[in-house]
């Protein structure tokens, strides 16, 4: 990870410094930092991941993968409260194609049971490719106590055993607003991997503990589903749903989140990534970069 | 010795199994349009006490008429063959009984206790107070299975799954590994368990102790059985008075005079008929009875009768007194579609069908939290589980229609209460934390986030007209105890099913209500100045 980040920084710096105006990914061997693909959610997801070097760049054969979508709400696709099932299905297929030993689609949903998985359409999408991989884990037996490294506030919690065992973690949140953190994207979405979220609101500072958690469970790949954006009344809605029809992918969750923040109008207004406290803190603590304007962004339309 | 159990055992087992299956199916509904409450409508005591107390005919309880008819024609066959409480006592009684020694205990006078209880309950009902639930056999049995045994099974399963989780990982058995069966817990379960423990322990003194001495429903059926045309007869010319029937009788009535029959006590199990070596005992039509069939005087004596009446009146009066208070307490948060509170307490059988039906386990029986009179009645305890907007399970299981059978379009408007924020403990109000968990979880968009003058962070405020009282906020509030709680304030309690129309007249705004599919955005409550909710400057 570090080496890749370093290389990316190098290419980005080179790209901007030497070849200002020419995207650095056009230089042989270099990749874009962020890809924004517009089109059918499934196809756009595949195209975006391919542009980042394909799933093989993230998943090696025989590895265990956990995909973390939003599937907390018993709400249909149009509500934009959950990730689009086609995005999840495509990621699942890409991981399997890359030779993953096991792929699990997991979330600790707000609601217990299979109901939110069914309503979101994600369960059916997963069952169509890899039956039995999609679960809403709400019982403590699926969690194990762990210590968060590099934490400033939340040093212990219980996380999904599957996630602690996983080699690769892929975040695929839907782009939506959030009443307490501004937005809920790939950093905030990691709250769905632990057992006790309440303490992040009460005992700890929410933004600090979100970044603590993001350090512990930094996704190798973040794919933000902005096919629909719940721009108001998130995370539950119902709210105003924008339909940019885009998929944002990056190896840097902070960069992906930052781009999503700046790309869409939240409550009808344009917002800077630094206005999202946990994104600003994530950059300050070195988790990733939110200065999207300095990163190479590949935009494609299918 | 008989190897194959007699027909009665099969019927009892089938009846009990059906009773339990209907309870198991409570959340989804049983076959043939039957619900968990369907069997409960057969309760002989509730069938008369509840309509008396409610002062109206309760059409939903019509099946109890079949039980009364059976008693008038066949005697107490319900007790002997159908009653799941009798079957449970017969089945679990072996824990307490001394095997092979059925003491034909005389205990004649205590048999009057059940009449006393019956009189007390009926008199209380005449005074308008429903006490039947304290002693109705079917609700008592439903509580045992729904609140104690079924949850025990669920928890046992859950523990086993947890225990074998490492093994399942090794075997790669994903289906079992990720299986998360419900594991609900109910308040008052220990009371119910203790009650049943005592009932089973009493089997040691006499088989069917409860049915012999206490059960007022049995007393009622016994009185009806005086009219029975089909009953036990003994051919005095053949009877040797050998006493085998006395030894076999589970109600202990053949003891003194084997040749006579107390129809009010006989549960028509026909065990004596099988045991009689002479074939002297026969069950058949009353008129065909030979000479010695004349029944012993089976009604209580005059003194006992008036004594019963008097003590019943006193008991009933006391019970009525217990329900009277000077202050009107706030009602608990009742299930959606509950009739007005006074009528609710009268109609509710305390059977627990709605508790068992609630898929989140949010409906819990009251114990001493409320009025004495409200014990075992259901309330929403959001910390146990909230009310799902798209669910109508509890509405469709209530046997006495204390919860009206609302379709979803009506239930969506049946406001249960209103959430109230305790500003002294709320993380946003009190500690200036940007916690919006209540807002995040609210399915009704009822919690507005406003940046008020004097506050450094936006704070949640409940919009009463939009609040359904579902309890998602209380369930997930990170504070302990919850800083937001659902109260019954503003609950819509109607005696008819016109919830949607009434709610609209009252200006309630519940149509986002559990119907995100309708997807009409709530007007965004954004501050006119400063950044949108959750963003920094």
XYZ file of C-alpha atoms in Angstrom, chain B residues 60-437:
378
model
C -64.513 -12.481 16.843
C -64.963 -14.765 19.846
C -67.746 -16.805 18.191
C -65.750 -20.084 18.110
C -66.130 -20.343 21.893
C -69.774 -21.183 21.243
C -68.571 -24.488 19.799
C -66.911 -25.232 23.125
C -70.061 -24.394 25.071
C -72.104 -26.537 22.685
C -69.675 -29.405 23.148
C -70.065 -29.131 26.922
C -73.845 -29.120 26.704
C -73.847 -32.210 24.532
C -70.749 -34.157 25.568
C -69.758 -32.782 28.958
C -66.217 -31.538 29.620
C -64.630 -33.136 26.561
C -62.831 -29.842 25.938
C -60.962 -30.317 29.222
C -60.124 -33.918 28.579
C -59.342 -33.868 24.886
C -58.704 -30.370 23.525
C -57.435 -27.999 26.211
C -53.695 -27.375 25.643
C -53.298 -26.579 29.328
C -54.669 -29.995 30.237
C -52.393 -31.608 27.659
C -49.402 -29.690 28.999
C -50.168 -30.703 32.570
C -50.664 -34.313 31.511
C -47.428 -34.194 29.575
C -45.187 -32.317 31.997
C -46.922 -33.690 35.068
C -44.799 -36.845 34.956
C -41.955 -34.692 36.270
C -43.827 -34.342 39.533
C -46.068 -37.362 39.685
C -45.107 -40.497 41.499
C -45.283 -43.062 38.759
C -47.826 -45.815 39.027
C -49.415 -44.344 42.123
C -52.207 -42.035 41.226
C -53.471 -41.112 44.605
C -57.215 -40.831 44.429
C -57.075 -37.864 46.784
C -60.485 -37.007 48.101
C -60.060 -33.245 48.634
C -63.726 -32.752 48.008
C -64.299 -29.329 49.439
C -61.414 -27.572 47.682
C -63.169 -28.379 44.433
C -65.407 -25.483 45.332
C -62.500 -23.093 44.859
C -62.964 -23.120 41.137
C -66.588 -22.091 41.486
C -65.516 -19.335 43.811
C -63.055 -18.092 41.252
C -65.609 -18.375 38.492
C -68.103 -16.382 40.516
C -65.510 -13.751 41.354
C -64.428 -13.368 37.749
C -67.967 -13.215 36.418
C -69.047 -10.756 39.078
C -66.039 -8.586 38.352
C -66.984 -8.804 34.682
C -70.495 -7.656 35.523
C -68.892 -4.734 37.336
C -67.001 -4.049 34.107
C -63.609 -5.383 35.131
C -61.874 -8.133 33.176
C -60.073 -10.483 35.556
C -60.407 -13.548 33.372
C -56.793 -13.430 32.255
C -55.585 -14.434 35.705
C -57.062 -17.880 35.306
C -58.090 -18.464 31.678
C -56.423 -21.701 30.634
C -55.666 -20.868 27.004
C -53.997 -17.483 27.600
C -52.052 -19.039 30.488
C -50.844 -21.773 28.179
C -50.096 -19.378 25.330
C -47.946 -17.340 27.696
C -45.994 -20.434 28.656
C -45.216 -21.379 25.081
C -44.866 -17.895 23.589
C -42.992 -16.138 26.378
C -41.022 -18.921 28.023
C -40.542 -22.110 26.022
C -40.248 -20.706 22.497
C -37.701 -18.035 23.519
C -35.811 -20.704 25.490
C -35.580 -22.743 22.315
C -34.432 -19.707 20.336
C -31.764 -18.832 22.858
C -30.632 -22.436 23.053
C -30.232 -22.455 19.283
C -28.374 -19.160 19.392
C -26.004 -20.433 22.069
C -25.386 -23.627 20.116
C -24.620 -21.630 16.965
C -22.185 -19.450 18.893
C -20.565 -22.488 20.470
C -20.091 -24.286 17.173
C -19.064 -21.203 15.193
C -15.360 -22.169 15.108
C -16.275 -25.665 13.928
C -18.563 -24.318 11.252
C -15.794 -22.113 9.986
C -13.574 -25.145 9.641
C -16.259 -27.150 7.884
C -17.102 -24.183 5.714
C -20.773 -24.547 6.498
C -21.823 -21.050 5.537
C -25.539 -21.594 5.803
C -25.294 -22.464 9.506
C -22.443 -20.098 10.172
C -24.365 -17.027 9.119
C -27.715 -18.222 10.369
C -29.086 -15.674 12.821
C -32.391 -16.987 14.134
C -34.440 -14.590 16.230
C -33.717 -14.736 19.929
C -36.276 -12.618 21.738
C -36.582 -12.205 25.468
C -39.784 -11.278 27.228
C -40.394 -9.438 30.449
C -42.478 -11.410 32.995
C -41.210 -14.693 31.561
C -39.987 -15.611 35.036
C -43.454 -14.995 36.506
C -45.013 -17.253 33.900
C -42.340 -19.883 34.443
C -42.854 -19.796 38.199
C -46.592 -20.087 37.849
C -46.203 -23.127 35.636
C -43.588 -24.600 37.920
C -46.109 -24.480 40.734
C -48.863 -25.971 38.566
C -46.593 -28.844 37.601
C -45.413 -29.354 41.182
C -49.048 -29.595 42.248
C -49.396 -32.595 39.964
C -47.565 -34.381 42.727
C -50.555 -33.949 45.031
C -53.121 -34.916 42.462
C -53.186 -35.311 38.706
C -54.768 -32.323 36.987
C -54.640 -30.402 40.257
C -55.267 -27.155 38.403
C -58.252 -28.564 36.528
C -59.758 -30.174 39.627
C -59.531 -27.340 42.082
C -58.712 -24.072 40.407
C -59.707 -23.780 36.770
C -62.750 -21.497 36.542
C -63.132 -22.324 32.863
C -63.471 -25.975 33.820
C -66.042 -24.968 36.446
C -68.032 -23.139 33.793
C -67.929 -26.093 31.411
C -68.825 -28.364 34.340
C -71.967 -26.380 34.979
C -72.897 -26.601 31.310
C -72.147 -30.321 31.449
C -75.064 -30.781 33.838
C -77.140 -30.655 30.676
C -74.942 -33.124 28.826
C -76.825 -35.825 27.000
C -73.767 -38.024 26.503
C -72.115 -39.007 29.740
C -70.611 -41.740 31.874
C -72.960 -44.479 32.920
C -72.331 -47.455 35.142
C -74.348 -50.650 34.926
C -74.974 -51.346 38.586
C -75.929 -54.893 37.879
C -72.473 -55.694 36.596
C -70.251 -53.386 38.689
C -68.292 -55.217 41.352
C -67.088 -52.028 43.051
C -63.555 -53.249 42.485
C -62.263 -49.673 42.407
C -60.119 -49.941 39.299
C -61.927 -47.013 37.759
C -61.251 -44.994 40.898
C -57.543 -45.680 40.608
C -57.455 -44.683 36.980
C -59.527 -41.518 37.193
C -57.368 -38.403 36.618
C -59.920 -36.173 38.302
C -60.372 -38.531 41.245
C -64.135 -38.570 41.126
C -64.817 -42.297 40.982
C -63.252 -42.745 44.374
C -66.135 -42.602 46.758
C -68.877 -43.996 44.648
C -67.557 -45.699 41.553
C -70.984 -46.366 40.269
C -71.974 -42.726 40.287
C -70.769 -39.930 38.077
C -70.163 -36.301 38.826
C -70.690 -34.812 35.397
C -69.363 -31.433 36.495
C -66.005 -32.996 37.322
C -65.779 -35.741 34.698
C -63.533 -34.743 31.805
C -64.734 -37.623 29.634
C -61.305 -39.156 29.285
C -62.942 -42.622 29.253
C -60.034 -44.176 31.086
C -62.438 -45.841 33.559
C -64.340 -47.361 30.662
C -61.167 -49.056 29.420
C -60.079 -50.189 32.860
C -63.344 -51.734 33.956
C -62.890 -55.503 33.918
C -66.640 -56.026 33.849
C -67.482 -53.651 31.045
C -69.830 -51.948 33.462
C -68.715 -48.447 32.611
C -70.003 -47.049 29.354
C -70.179 -43.598 27.900
C -73.439 -43.068 26.141
C -76.730 -41.223 25.951
C -78.149 -40.125 29.233
C -81.638 -41.548 28.653
C -80.298 -44.966 27.933
C -78.801 -45.012 31.396
C -79.594 -48.028 33.514
C -80.832 -47.792 37.055
C -77.724 -46.711 38.885
C -76.797 -43.878 36.562
C -78.457 -41.350 38.811
C -75.838 -38.713 39.347
C -74.686 -37.761 42.737
C -75.784 -34.271 43.632
C -73.001 -32.549 41.774
C -73.810 -28.925 42.516
C -72.512 -27.301 45.658
C -74.843 -27.175 48.625
C -76.968 -24.112 49.221
C -74.660 -22.780 51.908
C -71.642 -23.330 49.718
C -73.441 -21.683 46.817
C -74.298 -18.521 48.712
C -70.917 -18.491 50.361
C -69.347 -18.633 46.946
C -71.561 -15.866 45.685
C -70.724 -13.640 48.636
C -66.991 -14.183 48.529
C -67.121 -13.764 44.757
C -68.813 -10.423 45.141
C -66.204 -9.302 47.643
C -63.352 -10.469 45.433
C -64.901 -8.887 42.367
C -65.502 -5.668 44.246
C -61.942 -5.579 45.508
C -60.684 -6.169 42.008
C -62.815 -3.322 40.758
C -61.401 -1.147 43.504
C -57.876 -2.029 42.497
C -58.431 -0.597 39.050
C -59.685 2.730 40.347
C -57.233 5.525 40.795
C -57.606 9.192 41.481
C -55.135 10.191 38.844
C -55.253 9.134 35.260
C -51.908 7.542 34.497
C -50.502 7.902 31.039
C -51.274 4.746 29.128
C -48.347 2.629 27.993
C -47.441 2.694 24.314
C -49.844 0.123 22.913
C -49.564 -1.843 19.673
C -50.719 0.015 16.547
C -54.466 -0.107 16.025
C -55.286 -0.684 19.687
C -58.786 0.322 20.752
C -59.136 3.082 23.382
C -57.354 2.244 26.625
C -60.289 1.345 28.891
C -61.777 -0.898 26.245
C -58.329 -2.290 25.473
C -57.790 -3.447 29.051
C -61.221 -5.031 29.053
C -60.789 -6.841 25.762
C -57.169 -7.937 26.035
C -56.943 -11.631 26.930
C -53.226 -11.304 27.833
C -52.592 -14.297 25.606
C -49.319 -12.994 24.251
C -50.174 -13.710 20.621
C -49.224 -10.156 19.614
C -45.971 -10.387 21.580
C -45.086 -13.570 19.753
C -46.149 -12.051 16.433
C -43.957 -8.944 16.708
C -40.956 -9.731 14.485
C -38.631 -7.349 16.311
C -39.591 -8.538 19.808
C -40.555 -4.958 20.621
C -43.960 -5.808 22.056
C -43.420 -6.774 25.667
C -45.798 -7.744 28.454
C -46.263 -5.238 31.239
C -45.602 -6.362 34.767
C -45.784 -3.944 37.684
C -44.793 -0.886 35.635
C -48.376 0.064 34.991
C -51.663 -0.272 36.711
C -52.272 -3.571 38.536
C -55.022 -4.099 36.042
C -52.653 -3.863 33.076
C -50.421 -6.790 34.013
C -49.426 -8.985 31.043
C -50.951 -6.566 28.536
C -48.698 -5.626 25.599
C -46.733 -2.435 25.205
C -44.025 -1.326 22.830
C -40.600 -1.393 24.428
C -38.435 0.141 21.704
C -35.192 -0.898 23.345
C -36.301 -4.494 22.788
C -37.368 -3.729 19.251
C -39.083 -0.988 17.253
C -42.331 -1.179 15.287
C -41.626 -1.858 11.611
C -43.494 0.548 9.370
C -44.434 -2.129 6.845
C -45.528 -4.753 9.372
C -49.079 -5.505 10.529
C -48.398 -8.798 12.304
C -49.772 -7.893 15.744
C -52.966 -6.460 14.271
C -53.936 -9.761 12.752
C -53.442 -12.129 15.679
C -55.515 -10.496 18.407
C -58.316 -12.964 19.253
C -60.581 -10.412 20.922
C -59.859 -7.492 18.592
C -58.289 -5.382 21.320
C -55.898 -4.658 18.470
C -57.940 -4.063 15.363
C -57.099 -6.098 12.249
C -55.826 -3.189 10.193
C -54.591 -3.465 6.622
C -51.285 -1.711 6.016
C -52.943 1.393 4.494
C -54.774 1.947 7.793
C -52.001 0.758 10.104
C -49.639 3.292 8.587
C -51.797 5.996 10.181
C -52.326 4.304 13.544
C -49.984 6.552 15.488
C -48.738 4.760 18.593
C -47.279 7.708 20.441
C -44.725 10.454 20.225
C -41.015 10.485 20.883
C -39.736 12.913 23.490
C -36.134 14.036 23.795
C -34.583 14.391 27.221
C -32.446 17.462 26.698
C -30.477 16.830 29.867
C -29.022 13.599 28.532
C -29.163 14.019 24.727
C -25.630 14.097 23.325
C -26.449 16.974 20.996
C -28.500 19.066 23.428
C -26.404 18.417 26.492
C -22.884 17.630 25.297
C -22.784 19.539 22.011
C -21.981 16.376 20.096
C -22.993 16.025 16.503
C -24.975 12.886 17.173
C -27.963 12.377 14.909
C -28.584 8.701 15.415
